[in-house]
Every structure is written in structure tokens, then in C-alpha cells.
Short mmCIF file of C-alpha atoms in Angstrom, two decimals:
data_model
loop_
_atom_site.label_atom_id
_atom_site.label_comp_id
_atom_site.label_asym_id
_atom_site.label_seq_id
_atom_site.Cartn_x
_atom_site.Cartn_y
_atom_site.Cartn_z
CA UNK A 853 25.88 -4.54 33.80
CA UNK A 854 26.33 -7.47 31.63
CA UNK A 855 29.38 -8.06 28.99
CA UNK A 856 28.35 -6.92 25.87
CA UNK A 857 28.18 -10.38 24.32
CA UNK A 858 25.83 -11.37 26.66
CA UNK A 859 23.07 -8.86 26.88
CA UNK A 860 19.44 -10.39 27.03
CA UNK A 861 17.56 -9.85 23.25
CA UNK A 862 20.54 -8.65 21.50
CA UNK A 863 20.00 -9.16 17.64
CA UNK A 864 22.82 -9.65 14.64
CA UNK A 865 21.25 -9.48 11.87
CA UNK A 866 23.64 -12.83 9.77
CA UNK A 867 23.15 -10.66 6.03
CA UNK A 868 24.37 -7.79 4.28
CA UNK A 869 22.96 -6.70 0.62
CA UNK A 870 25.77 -7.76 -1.64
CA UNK A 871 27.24 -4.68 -3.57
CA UNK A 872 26.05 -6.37 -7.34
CA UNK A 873 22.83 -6.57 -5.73
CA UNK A 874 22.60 -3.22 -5.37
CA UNK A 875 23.71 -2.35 -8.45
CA UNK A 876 21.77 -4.62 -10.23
CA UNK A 877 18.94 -3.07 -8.83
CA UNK A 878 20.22 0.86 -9.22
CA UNK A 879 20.28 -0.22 -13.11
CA UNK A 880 16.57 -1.34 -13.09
CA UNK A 881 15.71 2.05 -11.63
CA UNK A 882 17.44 3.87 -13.88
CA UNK A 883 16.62 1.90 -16.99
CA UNK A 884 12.19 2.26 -16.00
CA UNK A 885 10.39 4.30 -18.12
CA UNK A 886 6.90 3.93 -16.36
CA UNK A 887 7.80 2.81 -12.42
CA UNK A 888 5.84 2.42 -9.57
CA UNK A 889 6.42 1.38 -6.28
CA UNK A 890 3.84 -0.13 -4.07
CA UNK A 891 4.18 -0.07 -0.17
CA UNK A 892 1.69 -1.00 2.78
CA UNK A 893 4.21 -1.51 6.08
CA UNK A 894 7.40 -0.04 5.46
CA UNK A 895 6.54 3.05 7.22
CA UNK A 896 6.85 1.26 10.28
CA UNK A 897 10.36 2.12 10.58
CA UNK A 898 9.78 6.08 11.49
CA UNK A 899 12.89 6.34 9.41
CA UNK A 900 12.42 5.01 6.12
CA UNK A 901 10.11 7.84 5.29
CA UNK A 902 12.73 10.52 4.55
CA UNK A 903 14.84 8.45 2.37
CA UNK A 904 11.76 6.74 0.61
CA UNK A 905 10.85 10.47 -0.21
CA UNK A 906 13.90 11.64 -1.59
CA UNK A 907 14.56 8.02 -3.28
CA UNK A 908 10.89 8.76 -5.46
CA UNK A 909 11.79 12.15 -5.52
CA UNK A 910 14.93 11.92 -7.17
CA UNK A 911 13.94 9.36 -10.20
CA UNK A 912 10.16 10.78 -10.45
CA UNK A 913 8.51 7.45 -9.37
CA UNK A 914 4.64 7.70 -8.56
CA UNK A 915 3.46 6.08 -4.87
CA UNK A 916 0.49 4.11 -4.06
CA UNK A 917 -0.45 2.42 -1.10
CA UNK A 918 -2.27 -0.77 -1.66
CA UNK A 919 -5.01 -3.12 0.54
CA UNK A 920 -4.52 -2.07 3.77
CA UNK A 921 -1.64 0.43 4.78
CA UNK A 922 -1.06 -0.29 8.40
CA UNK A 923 1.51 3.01 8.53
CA UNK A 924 1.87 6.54 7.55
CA UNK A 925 4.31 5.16 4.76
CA UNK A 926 4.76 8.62 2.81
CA UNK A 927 3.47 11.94 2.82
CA UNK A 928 -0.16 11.50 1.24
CA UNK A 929 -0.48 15.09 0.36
CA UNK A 930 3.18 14.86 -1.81
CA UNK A 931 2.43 15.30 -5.32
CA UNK A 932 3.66 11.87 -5.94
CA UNK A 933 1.24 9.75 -4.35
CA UNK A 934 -1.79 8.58 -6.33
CA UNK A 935 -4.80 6.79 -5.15
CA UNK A 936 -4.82 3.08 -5.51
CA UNK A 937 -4.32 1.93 -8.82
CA UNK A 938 -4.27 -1.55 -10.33
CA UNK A 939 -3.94 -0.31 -14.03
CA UNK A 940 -0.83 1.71 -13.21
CA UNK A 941 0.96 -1.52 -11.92
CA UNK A 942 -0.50 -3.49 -15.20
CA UNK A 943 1.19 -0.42 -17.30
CA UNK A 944 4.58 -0.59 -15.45
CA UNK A 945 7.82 -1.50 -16.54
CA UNK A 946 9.15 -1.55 -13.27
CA UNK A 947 7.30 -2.62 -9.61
CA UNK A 948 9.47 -1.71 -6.68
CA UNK A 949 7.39 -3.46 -3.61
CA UNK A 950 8.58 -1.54 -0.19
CA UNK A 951 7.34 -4.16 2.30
CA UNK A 952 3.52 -4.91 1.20
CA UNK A 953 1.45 -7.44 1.34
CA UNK A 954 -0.67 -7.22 -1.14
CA UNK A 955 0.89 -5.19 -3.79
CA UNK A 956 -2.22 -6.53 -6.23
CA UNK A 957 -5.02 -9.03 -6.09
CA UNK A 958 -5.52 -11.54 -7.16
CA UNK A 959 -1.63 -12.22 -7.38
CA UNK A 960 -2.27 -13.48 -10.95
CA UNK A 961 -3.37 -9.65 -12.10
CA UNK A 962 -0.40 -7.60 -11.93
CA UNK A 963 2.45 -6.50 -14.23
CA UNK A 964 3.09 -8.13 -17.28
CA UNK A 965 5.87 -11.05 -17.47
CA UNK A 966 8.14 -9.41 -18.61
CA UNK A 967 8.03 -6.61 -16.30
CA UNK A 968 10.74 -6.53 -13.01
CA UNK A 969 9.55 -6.84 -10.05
CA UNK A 970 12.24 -5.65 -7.30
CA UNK A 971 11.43 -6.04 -3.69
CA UNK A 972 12.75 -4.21 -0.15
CA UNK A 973 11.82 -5.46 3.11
CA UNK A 974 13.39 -6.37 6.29
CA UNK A 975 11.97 -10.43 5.80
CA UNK A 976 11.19 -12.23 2.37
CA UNK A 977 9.10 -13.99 1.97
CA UNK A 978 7.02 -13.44 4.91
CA UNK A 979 7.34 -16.24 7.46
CA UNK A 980 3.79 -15.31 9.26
CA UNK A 981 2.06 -15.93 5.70
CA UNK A 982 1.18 -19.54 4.74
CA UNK A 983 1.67 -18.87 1.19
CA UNK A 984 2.90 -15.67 -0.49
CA UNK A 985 2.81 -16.18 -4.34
CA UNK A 986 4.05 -12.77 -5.54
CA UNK A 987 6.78 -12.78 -8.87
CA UNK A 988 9.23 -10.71 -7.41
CA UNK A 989 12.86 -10.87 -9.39
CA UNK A 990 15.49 -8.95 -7.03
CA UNK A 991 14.65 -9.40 -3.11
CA UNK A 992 17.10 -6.81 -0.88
CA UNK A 993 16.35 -8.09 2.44
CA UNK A 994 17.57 -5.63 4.84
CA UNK A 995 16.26 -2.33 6.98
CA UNK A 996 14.86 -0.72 4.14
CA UNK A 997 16.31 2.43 5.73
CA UNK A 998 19.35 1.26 5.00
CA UNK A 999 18.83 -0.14 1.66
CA UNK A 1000 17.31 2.70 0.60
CA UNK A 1001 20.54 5.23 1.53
CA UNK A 1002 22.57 2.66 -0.50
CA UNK A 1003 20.45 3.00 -3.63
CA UNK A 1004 20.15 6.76 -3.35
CA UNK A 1005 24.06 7.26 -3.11
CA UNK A 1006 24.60 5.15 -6.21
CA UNK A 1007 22.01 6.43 -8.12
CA UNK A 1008 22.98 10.30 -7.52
CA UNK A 1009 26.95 8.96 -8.37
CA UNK A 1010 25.91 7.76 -11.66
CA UNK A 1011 26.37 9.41 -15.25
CA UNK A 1012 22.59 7.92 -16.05
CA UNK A 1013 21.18 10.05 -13.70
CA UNK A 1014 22.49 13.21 -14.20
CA UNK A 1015 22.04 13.31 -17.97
CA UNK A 1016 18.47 11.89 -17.75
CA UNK A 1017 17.20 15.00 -15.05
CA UNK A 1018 14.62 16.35 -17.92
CA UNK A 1019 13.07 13.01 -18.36
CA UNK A 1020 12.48 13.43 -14.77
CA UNK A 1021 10.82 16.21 -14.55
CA UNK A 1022 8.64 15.73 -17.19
CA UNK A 1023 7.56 12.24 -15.28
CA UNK A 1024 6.99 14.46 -11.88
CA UNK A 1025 5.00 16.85 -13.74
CA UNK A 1026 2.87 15.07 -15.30
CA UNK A 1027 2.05 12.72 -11.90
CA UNK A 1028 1.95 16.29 -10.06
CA UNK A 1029 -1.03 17.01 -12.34
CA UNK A 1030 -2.74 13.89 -11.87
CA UNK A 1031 -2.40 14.09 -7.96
CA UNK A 1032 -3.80 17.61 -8.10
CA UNK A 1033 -6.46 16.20 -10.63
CA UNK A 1034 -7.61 13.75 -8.07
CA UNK A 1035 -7.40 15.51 -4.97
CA UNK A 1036 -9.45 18.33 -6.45
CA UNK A 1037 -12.58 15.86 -7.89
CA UNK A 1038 -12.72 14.35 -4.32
CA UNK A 1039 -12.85 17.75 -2.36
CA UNK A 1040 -15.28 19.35 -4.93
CA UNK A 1041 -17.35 16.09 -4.37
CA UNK A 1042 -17.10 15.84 -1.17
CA UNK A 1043 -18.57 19.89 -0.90
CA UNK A 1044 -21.41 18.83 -3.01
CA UNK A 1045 -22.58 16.60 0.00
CA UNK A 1046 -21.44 19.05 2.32
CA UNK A 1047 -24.88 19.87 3.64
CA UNK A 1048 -26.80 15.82 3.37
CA UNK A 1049 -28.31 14.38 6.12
CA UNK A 1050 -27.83 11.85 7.23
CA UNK A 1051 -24.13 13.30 6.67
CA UNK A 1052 -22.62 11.73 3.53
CA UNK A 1053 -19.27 10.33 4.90
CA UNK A 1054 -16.78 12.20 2.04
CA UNK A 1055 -17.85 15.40 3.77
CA UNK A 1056 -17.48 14.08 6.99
CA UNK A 1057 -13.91 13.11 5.90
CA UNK A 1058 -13.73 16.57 4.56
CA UNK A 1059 -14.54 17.95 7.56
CA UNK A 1060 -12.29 16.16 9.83
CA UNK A 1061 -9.13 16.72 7.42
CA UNK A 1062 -9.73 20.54 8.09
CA UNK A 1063 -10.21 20.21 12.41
CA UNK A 1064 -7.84 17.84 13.04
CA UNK A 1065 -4.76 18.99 14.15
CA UNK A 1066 -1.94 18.39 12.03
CA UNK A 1067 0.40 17.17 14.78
CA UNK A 1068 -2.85 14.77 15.55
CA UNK A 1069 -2.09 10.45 15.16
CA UNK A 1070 -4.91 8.92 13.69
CA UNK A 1071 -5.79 5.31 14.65
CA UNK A 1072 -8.39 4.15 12.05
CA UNK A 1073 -10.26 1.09 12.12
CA UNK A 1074 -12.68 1.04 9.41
CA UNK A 1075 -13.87 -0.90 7.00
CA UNK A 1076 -15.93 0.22 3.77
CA UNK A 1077 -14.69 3.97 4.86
CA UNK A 1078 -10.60 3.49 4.94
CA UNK A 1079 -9.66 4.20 1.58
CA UNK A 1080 -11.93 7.55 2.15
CA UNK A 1081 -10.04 8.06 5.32
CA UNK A 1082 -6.58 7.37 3.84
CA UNK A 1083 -7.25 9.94 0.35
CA UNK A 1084 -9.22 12.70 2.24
CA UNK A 1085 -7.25 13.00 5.54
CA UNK A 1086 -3.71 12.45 3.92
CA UNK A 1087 -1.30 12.12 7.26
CA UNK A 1088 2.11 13.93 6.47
CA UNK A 1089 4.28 12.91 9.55
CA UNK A 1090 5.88 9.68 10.20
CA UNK A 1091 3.41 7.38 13.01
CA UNK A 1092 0.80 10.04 12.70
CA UNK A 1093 -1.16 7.22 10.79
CA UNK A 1094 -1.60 3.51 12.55
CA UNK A 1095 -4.07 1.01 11.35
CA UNK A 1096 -4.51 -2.74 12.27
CA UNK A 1097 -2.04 -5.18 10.67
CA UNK A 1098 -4.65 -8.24 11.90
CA UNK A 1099 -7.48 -9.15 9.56
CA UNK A 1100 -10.58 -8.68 12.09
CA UNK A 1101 -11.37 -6.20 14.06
CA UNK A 1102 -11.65 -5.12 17.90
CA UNK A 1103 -8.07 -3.76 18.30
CA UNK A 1104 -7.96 0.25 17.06
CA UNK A 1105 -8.85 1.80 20.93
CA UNK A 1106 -5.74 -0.58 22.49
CA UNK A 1107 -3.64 1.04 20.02
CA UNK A 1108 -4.96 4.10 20.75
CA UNK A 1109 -4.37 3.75 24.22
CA UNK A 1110 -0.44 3.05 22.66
CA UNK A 1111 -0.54 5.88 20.78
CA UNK A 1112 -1.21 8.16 23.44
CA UNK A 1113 0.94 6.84 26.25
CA UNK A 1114 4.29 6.98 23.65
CA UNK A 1115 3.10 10.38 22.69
CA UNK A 1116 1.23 12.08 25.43
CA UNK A 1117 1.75 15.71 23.67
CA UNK A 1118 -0.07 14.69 20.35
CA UNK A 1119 -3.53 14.43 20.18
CA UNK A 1120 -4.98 10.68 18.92
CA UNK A 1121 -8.20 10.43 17.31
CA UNK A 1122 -9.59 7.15 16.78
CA UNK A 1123 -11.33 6.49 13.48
CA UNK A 1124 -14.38 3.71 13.93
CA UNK A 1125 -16.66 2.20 12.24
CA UNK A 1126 -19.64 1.25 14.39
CA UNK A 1127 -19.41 -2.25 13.61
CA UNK A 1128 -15.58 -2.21 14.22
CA UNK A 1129 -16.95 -0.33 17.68
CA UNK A 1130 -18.68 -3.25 18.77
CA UNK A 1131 -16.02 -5.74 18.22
CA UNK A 1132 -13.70 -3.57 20.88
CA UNK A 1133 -13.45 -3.75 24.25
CA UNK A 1134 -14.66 -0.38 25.26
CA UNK A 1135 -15.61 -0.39 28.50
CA UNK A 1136 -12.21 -1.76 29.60
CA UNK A 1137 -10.17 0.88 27.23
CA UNK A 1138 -11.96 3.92 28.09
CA UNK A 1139 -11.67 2.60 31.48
CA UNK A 1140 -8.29 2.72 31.25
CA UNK A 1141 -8.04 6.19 29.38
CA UNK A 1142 -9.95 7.65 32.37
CA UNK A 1143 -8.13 5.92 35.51
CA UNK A 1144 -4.65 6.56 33.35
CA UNK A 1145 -5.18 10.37 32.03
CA UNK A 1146 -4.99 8.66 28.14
CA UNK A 1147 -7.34 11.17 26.64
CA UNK A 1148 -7.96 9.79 23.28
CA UNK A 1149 -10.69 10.77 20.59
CA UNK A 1150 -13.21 8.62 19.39
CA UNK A 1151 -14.84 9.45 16.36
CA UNK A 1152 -17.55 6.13 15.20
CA UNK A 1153 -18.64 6.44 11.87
CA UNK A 1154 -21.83 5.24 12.59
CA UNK A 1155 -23.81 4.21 9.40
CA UNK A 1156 -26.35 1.62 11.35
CA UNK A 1157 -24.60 -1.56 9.79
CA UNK A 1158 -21.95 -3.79 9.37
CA UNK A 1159 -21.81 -2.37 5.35
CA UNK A 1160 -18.84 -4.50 4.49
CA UNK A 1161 -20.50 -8.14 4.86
CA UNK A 1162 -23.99 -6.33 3.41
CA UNK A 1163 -21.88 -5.29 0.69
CA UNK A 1164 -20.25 -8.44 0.42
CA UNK A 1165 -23.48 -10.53 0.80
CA UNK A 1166 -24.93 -9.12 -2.37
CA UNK A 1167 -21.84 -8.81 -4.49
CA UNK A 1168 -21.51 -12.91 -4.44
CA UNK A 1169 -25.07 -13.40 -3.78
CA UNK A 1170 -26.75 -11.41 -5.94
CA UNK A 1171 -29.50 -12.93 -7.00
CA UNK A 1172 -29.76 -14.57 -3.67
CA UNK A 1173 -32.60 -14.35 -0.85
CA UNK A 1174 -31.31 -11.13 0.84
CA UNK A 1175 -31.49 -9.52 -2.91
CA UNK A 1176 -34.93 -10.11 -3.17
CA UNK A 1177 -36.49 -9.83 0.26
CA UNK A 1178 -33.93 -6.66 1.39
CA UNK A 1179 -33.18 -9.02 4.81
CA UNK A 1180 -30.10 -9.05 5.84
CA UNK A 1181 -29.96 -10.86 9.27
CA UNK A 1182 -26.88 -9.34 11.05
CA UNK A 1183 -26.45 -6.62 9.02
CA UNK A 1184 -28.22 -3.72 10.58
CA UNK A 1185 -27.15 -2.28 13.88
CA UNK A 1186 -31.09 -2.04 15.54
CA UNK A 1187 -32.24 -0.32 17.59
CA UNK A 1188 -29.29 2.01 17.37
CA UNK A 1189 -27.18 2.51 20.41
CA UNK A 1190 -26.35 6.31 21.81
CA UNK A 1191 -22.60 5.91 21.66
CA UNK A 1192 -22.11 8.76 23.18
CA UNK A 1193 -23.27 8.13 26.65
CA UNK A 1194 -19.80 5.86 26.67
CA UNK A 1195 -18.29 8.96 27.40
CA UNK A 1196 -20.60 9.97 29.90
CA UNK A 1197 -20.00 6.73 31.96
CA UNK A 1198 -16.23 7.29 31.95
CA UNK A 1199 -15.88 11.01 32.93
CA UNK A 1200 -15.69 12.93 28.86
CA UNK A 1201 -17.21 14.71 26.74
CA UNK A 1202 -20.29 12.78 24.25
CA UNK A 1203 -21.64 13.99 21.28
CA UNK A 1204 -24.10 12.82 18.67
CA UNK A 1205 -23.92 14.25 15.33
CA UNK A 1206 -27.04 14.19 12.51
CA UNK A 1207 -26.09 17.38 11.52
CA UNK A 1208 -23.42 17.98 8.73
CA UNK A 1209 -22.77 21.50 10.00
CA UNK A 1210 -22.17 20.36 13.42
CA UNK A 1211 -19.19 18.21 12.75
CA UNK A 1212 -16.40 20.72 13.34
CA UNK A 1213 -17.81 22.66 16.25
CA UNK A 1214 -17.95 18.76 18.21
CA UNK A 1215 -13.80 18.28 17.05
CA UNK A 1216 -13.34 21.60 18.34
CA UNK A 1217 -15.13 20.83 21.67
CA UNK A 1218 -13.45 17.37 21.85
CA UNK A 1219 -9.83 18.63 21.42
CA UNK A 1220 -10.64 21.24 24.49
CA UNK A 1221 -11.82 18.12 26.63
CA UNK A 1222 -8.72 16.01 25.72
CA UNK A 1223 -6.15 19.24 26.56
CA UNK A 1224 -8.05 18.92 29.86
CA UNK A 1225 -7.54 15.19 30.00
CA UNK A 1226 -10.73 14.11 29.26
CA UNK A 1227 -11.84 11.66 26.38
CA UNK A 1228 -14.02 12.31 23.97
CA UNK A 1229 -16.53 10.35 21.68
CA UNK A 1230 -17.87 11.76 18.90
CA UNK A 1231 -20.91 9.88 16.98
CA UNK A 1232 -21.54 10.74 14.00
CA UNK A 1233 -24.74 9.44 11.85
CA UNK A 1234 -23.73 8.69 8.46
CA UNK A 1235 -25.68 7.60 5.24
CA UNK A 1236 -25.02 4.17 3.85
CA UNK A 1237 -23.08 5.44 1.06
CA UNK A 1238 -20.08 3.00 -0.21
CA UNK A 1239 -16.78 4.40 -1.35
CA UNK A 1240 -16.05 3.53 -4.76
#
């Protein structure tokens, strides 16, 4: 084997996080009366979770996830993660960004100038990025994992945080009650569509949240549907959540394919949109899940339409041609394709769902196909309804 000092790909990472930087920062945690911390990517590190947990835990501080979480980054269904809010980071007194982004947009809109904006990542600013305009005021650039296990010892040695436990509390419970709040109005919405057709996609996201396996990774690729994905089918597990880090689309059955080859026991449902469908290869991945034994789960949310750019074309257009006439050249998806003979053509199981009630007997059928090795696509006809 080769010396030690010589190995092939060997990384020293040249920085350590200065001990006043820490401290500096410990003292901004402990000082915030109203903090939130924003995250998209950090979850990428399977072992950040834990101590990003007990880091929140510990001081009370509410979670969001903002424009596109690529990771399961924390536990959505812990009482301290809220929904997406931009008013909550215009009310703070204290942004801790874990590796996002996009924390807010437009970068102008975001906490007042006064507030402190403290930052943890493994790379600032980010080198991919042409321009990255964020106010941030205390960068630790490390593995957050490790960062993170710094702050937490410091913070549990220190007289501030023992005597201010109550204060605490009070700030969990009251962010307890607005999780609860939140989670309850979607379910209880979601059951009031429960029985539309074509099926109305918050009880579709109902619906898969209570057949899919816990244990299950989910690969979404979606567009006007994510943020319903990411609320009503809240992932619990570190990488049982992957979505694309790229800004198009075309990529969610390759990481799929991923998925299931680094974790062969788990089962991996694919989220799609039918436009997102189109942009993938599919023939050549659910070639290879058949010749390889990768028997993933497709399910396409299929609402007819590339929604997004519709959407899109009359928000900025809106007294424009396609507002008036109801035309929207490459919007619809016509004459609409039978997705599920795919699976048909590559040796699984194909099913086409119009009917709400039919949604969990087809994820029961498809998880029996996939523990026999077999791949499964699931179509499911949705209405054109758009996510607030």
C-alpha cells in the first residue's frame, strides 16, 4: 500500500474555527430573543442531523427549510420545524444560516440591519455561485458536524444557559403549538379533498404520507408540488429525503437508481412531476433498474401540464395574450401519455390512478412488486390545483 503521505485524493482541510470565533458566536445564541435558523443542504452530511437537533433543541430555536431543500436536513415532523416563512426571518433578531442557498429572496428582503446574521457551512461563500450577496456577520467555515459539537459544549458549560432554561421552554412551547397548528389545518384540508376527482394533490400527499414506509427514501423531483411534498410527507431519518441540487430537471430517476444501489434494503419512491417525467431519461433508467434488480417506485404526479411555466406565464404576463385567449403553447401535456405502460415495457407493475380511493391500494401493490424486485410506476391524475 502506499505511505500515508502519499495516498491518491487525500484531503487536509488548511483551517480550524478559532476558539473567539466560537465564542463570539455561542454569545449571539445566547443573547437572541426571537432566532431562527434557515438550512437547505446541510443535511448532506448524514451526521449533522443529530447535533443540529439537539443544538435547536437545547436553546428553543424554530427550523425552516427554505427554496429548495436538496436533503432530509431535520426531522420535519419535530415540533420545531415550521413551514417556510419569510416574516419569521424579517421578525428575527438572530439568522443562523446552516449551509443554504437561498435563505430569502430577493436577498434585499430579509432581516433587518441590525439583525446578526451567523453562518455554518463547510465553504463560504460558495465558489460554484457567480455572485452570492447574502449579509452574513460571523462565517464558521468548517464540517458543520463539527462546528456544531463545539457550540453545543460551550453553550451547555455556560452560566447563561442554565439560568435562562424557562425562557426556553416557553419559546418551545409556544413554536410546538404553532407546528401542531399547521400540521393540523393541512391534514384537515387535505381530508376535505379526500374524495375529488381528478384527485386534488394535498390528499394525494396525504395519502402517500400514510403508505409509505417509514424506512422508505424519497427522491422528489417536482415542481409546483414540492413544498406539498416536503410539509405533508415530513421524512424523519437522515438521506431518507434527496432532491436535485441542479436548477432543471431530468435527473430524480438517476438518483434513484443511487439511492437504491447504496441502500438496497430501503424502499425508494420517486416523486415526479409529469413534466419533470419527460425531461428524464426513462427508458435508459428503468432499463437499468430491470437488467440491475434496482426496484425503485415511481410515483408521476401527473396534472396534464408543465404548471410551473403556466403559472409563471401569467404571473408576469398577466394581461398578456395567453390571459386572454387561455393558449398556452407548451403548456399542456396533449394527448396524455399512459405512463404506466413504462412499466409494462420493462418487466413491473403499472398503474393509472383517477380515483382518490385507489391511491393506497396501488402503494400497497407497488411495495409487493419492488420486495419481489420489480419496479413500479404509479400514475396518478391530478387536478391543476397550485400549492399556495
Amino acid at each position: 500500500s502506499l505511505p500515508e503521505d502519499n495516498r491518491p485524493n487525500r484531503v487536509a482541510r488548511p483551517f480550524a474555527i478559532d476558539e473567539p470565533a466560537i465564542q463570539e458566536a455561542v454569545g449571539m445564541l445566547l443573547r437572541a430573543q426571537r432566532p431562527v435558523l434557515v438550512t437547505e443542504h446541510v443535511g448532506r452530511d448524514a451526521s449533522v442531523v443529530g447535533p443540529l437537533v439537539e443544538l435547536c433543541e437545547s436553546l428553543a430555536i424554530p427550523v425552516m427549510e427554505s427554496f429548495r431543500p436538496a436533503f432530509l436536513n431535520f426531522p420535519r415532523n419535530h415540533p420545531l420545524y415550521l413551514p417556510y416563512d419569510p416574516r419569521r426571518i424579517e421578525s428575527a433578531d438572530l439568522v443562523l444560516i446552516a449551509d443554504a442557498v437561498t435563505p430569502w429572496y430577493p436577498v434585499s428582503k430579509g432581516p433587518k440591519a441590525d439583525v446578526k446574521v451567523v453562518f455554518l457551512g463547510d465553504e463560504y461563500p460558495y465558489s460554484r455561485l457567480p455572485f452570492w450577496g447574502y449579509k452574513v456577520d460571523l462565517a464558521l467555515i468548517a464540517p458543520p458536524a463539527a462546528t456544531l459539537a463545539r457550540l453545543l459544549s460551550r453553550i451547555k458549560a455556560s452560566e447563561g444557559f442554565v439560568g435562562n432554561r424557562p425562557a426556553y421552554e416557553e419559546r418551545s412551547r409556544r413554536i410546538r403549538e404553532e407546528h401542531d397548528k399547521q400540521v393540523a389545518a393541512m391534514q384537515r384540508e387535505a381530508v376535505e379533498h379526500k374524495n375529488d376527482t381528478p384527485v386534488d394533490p394535498r390528499w394525494l400527499c396525504q395519502a402517500l404520507n400514510e403508505s409509505i414506509p417509514a424506512n422508505a427514501v424519497i427522491v422528489e423531483e417536482t415542481t409546483v408540488h414540492r413544498t406539498l411534498i416536503q410539509n405533508m410527507i415530513p421524512r424523519t431519518e437522515p438521506m431518507s429525503y434527496i432532491a436535485r441540487v441542479t436548477g432543471g430537471l431530468g435527473v430524480s430517476l438517476g438518483y434513484a437508481l443511487g439511492a437504491k444501489l447504496a441502500m438496497k434494503e430501503r424502499p425508494v419512491f420517486v416523486l415526479i412531476g409529469d413534466g419533470g417525467f419527460h425531461y428524464n431519461p426513462v427508458p435508459s433508467c428503468l432499463g437499468l433498474a430491470q437488467e440491475y434488480e434496482l426496484p425503485i417506485i415511481v410515483v408521476v404526479f401527473n396534472n396534464q401540464r408543465y404548471l410551473s411555466m403556466e403559472r409563471g406565464l401569467l404571473r408576469y404576463y398577466p394581461d398578456g395574450v395567453a390571459k386572454k385567449t387561455g393558449v398556452h403553447f407548451g403548456g399542456p401535456i396533449l394527448p396524455n401519455p399512459d405512463y404506466r405502460l413504462y412499466a409494462d415495457i420493462y418487466g413491473g407493475y403499472g398503474v393509472r390512478v383517477t380515483d382518490p380511493k385507489d391511491i393506497q391500494p396501488a402503494i400497497a401493490q407497488a411495495l409487493e412488486h419492488a420486495a419481489r424486485g420489480r419496479l413500479a410506476l404509479v400514475d396518478v391524475v391530478l387536478s391543476d390545483y397550485i400549492p399556495r
